[in-house]
PDB file of C-alpha atoms in Angstrom:
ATOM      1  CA  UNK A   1     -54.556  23.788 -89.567  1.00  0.00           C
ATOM      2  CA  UNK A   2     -51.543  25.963 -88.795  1.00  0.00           C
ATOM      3  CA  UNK A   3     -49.451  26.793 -92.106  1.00  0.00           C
ATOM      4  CA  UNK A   4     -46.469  24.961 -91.517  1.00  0.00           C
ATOM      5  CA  UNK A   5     -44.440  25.740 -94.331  1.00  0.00           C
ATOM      6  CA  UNK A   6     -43.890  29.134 -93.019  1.00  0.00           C
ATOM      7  CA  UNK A   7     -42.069  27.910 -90.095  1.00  0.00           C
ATOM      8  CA  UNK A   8     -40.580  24.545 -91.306  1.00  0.00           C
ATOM      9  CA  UNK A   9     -37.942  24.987 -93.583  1.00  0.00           C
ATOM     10  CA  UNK A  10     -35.451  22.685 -95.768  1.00  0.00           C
ATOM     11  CA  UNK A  11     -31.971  23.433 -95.816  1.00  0.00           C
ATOM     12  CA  UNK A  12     -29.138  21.379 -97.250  1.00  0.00           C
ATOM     13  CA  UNK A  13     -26.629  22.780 -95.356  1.00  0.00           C
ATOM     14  CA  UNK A  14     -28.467  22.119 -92.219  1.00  0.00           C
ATOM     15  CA  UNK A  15     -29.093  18.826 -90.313  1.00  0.00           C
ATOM     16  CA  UNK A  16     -28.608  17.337 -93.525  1.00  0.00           C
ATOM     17  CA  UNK A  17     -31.724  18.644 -95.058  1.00  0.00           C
ATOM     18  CA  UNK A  18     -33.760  17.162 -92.573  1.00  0.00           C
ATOM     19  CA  UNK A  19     -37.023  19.625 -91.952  1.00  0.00           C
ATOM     20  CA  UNK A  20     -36.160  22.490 -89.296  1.00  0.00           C
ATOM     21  CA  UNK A  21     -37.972  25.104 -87.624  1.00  0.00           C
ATOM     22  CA  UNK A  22     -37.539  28.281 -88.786  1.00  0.00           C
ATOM     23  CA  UNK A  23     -33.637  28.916 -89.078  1.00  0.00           C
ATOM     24  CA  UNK A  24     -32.717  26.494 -85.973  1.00  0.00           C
ATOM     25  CA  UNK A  25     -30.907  23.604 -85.811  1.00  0.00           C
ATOM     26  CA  UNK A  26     -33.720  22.167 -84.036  1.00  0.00           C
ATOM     27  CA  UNK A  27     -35.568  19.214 -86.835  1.00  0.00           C
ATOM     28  CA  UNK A  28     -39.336  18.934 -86.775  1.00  0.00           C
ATOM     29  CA  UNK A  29     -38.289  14.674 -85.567  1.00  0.00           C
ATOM     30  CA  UNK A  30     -36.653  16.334 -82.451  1.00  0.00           C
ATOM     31  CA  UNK A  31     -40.006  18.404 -81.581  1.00  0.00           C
ATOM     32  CA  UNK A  32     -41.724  15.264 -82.397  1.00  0.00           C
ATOM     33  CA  UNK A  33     -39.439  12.424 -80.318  1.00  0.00           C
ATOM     34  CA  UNK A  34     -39.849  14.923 -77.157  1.00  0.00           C
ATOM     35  CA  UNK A  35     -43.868  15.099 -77.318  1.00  0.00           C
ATOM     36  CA  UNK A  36     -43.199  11.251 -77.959  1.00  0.00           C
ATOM     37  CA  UNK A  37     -40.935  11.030 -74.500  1.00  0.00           C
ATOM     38  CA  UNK A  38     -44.493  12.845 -72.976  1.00  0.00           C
ATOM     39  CA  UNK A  39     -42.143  16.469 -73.032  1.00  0.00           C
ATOM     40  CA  UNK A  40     -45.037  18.845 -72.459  1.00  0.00           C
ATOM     41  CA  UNK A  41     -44.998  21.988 -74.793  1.00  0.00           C
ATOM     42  CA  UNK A  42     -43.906  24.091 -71.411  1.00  0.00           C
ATOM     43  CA  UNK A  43     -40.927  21.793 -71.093  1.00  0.00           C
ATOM     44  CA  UNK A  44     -39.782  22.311 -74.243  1.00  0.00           C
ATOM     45  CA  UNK A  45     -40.520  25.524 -74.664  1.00  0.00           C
ATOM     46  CA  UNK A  46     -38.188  25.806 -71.239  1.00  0.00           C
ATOM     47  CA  UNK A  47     -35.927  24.282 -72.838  1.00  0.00           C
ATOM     48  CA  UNK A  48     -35.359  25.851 -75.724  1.00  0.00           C
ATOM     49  CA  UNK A  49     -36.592  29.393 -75.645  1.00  0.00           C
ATOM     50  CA  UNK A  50     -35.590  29.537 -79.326  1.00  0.00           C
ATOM     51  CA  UNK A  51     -38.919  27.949 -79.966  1.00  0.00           C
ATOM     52  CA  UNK A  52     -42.709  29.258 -79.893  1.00  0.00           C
ATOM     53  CA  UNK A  53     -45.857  27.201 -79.335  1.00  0.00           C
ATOM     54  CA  UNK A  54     -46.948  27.468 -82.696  1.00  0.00           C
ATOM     55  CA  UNK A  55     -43.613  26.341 -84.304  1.00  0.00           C
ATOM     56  CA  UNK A  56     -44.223  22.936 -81.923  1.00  0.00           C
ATOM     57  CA  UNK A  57     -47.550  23.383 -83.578  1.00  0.00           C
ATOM     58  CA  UNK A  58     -46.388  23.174 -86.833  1.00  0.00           C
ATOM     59  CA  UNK A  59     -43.961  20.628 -86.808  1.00  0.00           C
ATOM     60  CA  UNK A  60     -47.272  18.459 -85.435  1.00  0.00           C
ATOM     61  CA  UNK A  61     -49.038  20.276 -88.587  1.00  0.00           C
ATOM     62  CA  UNK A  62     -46.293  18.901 -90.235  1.00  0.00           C
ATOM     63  CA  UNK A  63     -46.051  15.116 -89.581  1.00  0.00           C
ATOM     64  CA  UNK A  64     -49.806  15.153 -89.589  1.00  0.00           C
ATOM     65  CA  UNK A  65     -49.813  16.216 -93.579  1.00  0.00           C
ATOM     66  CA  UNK A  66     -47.089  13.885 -94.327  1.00  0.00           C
ATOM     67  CA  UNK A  67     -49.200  11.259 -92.883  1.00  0.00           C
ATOM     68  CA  UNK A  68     -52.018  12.715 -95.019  1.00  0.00           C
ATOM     69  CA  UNK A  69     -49.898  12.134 -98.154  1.00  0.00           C
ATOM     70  CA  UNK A  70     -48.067   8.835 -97.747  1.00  0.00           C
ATOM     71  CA  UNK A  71     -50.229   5.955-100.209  1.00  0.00           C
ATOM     72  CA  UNK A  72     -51.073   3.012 -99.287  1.00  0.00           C
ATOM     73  CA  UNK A  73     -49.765   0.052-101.493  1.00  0.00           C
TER      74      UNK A  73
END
């Protein structure tokens, strides 16, 4: 698995501490609501040229540890 934390990044000061890649404005639920809309990594990628294919990897990487972590009641 890609190592996320190296490209996702926390700050308060930015999107309201929502998880970002890298030091964008761009959150990892963006990346994830245009995969979600069937945005293929080119069109994104064209779309933001800010980005790389392995930060859209790692904000998958990303969701698919928090998924990993949430308990079940």
């Amino acid at each position: 698995m890609i190592k996320y934390r190296d490209l996702i990044r926390r700050n308060p000061n930015i999107r309201f501490g929502k998880p970002c890649v890298r030091e964008t404005r761009i959150s990892v639920y963006d990346v994830l609501n245009w995969l979600a809309n069937e945005m293929t990594f080119q069109d994104i990628l064209s779309d933001y040229p800010e980005l790389t294919e392995k930060d859209i990897l790692a904000c998958l990487a990303y969701a698919a540890d928090k998924e990993h972590k949430i308990e079940s009641v």
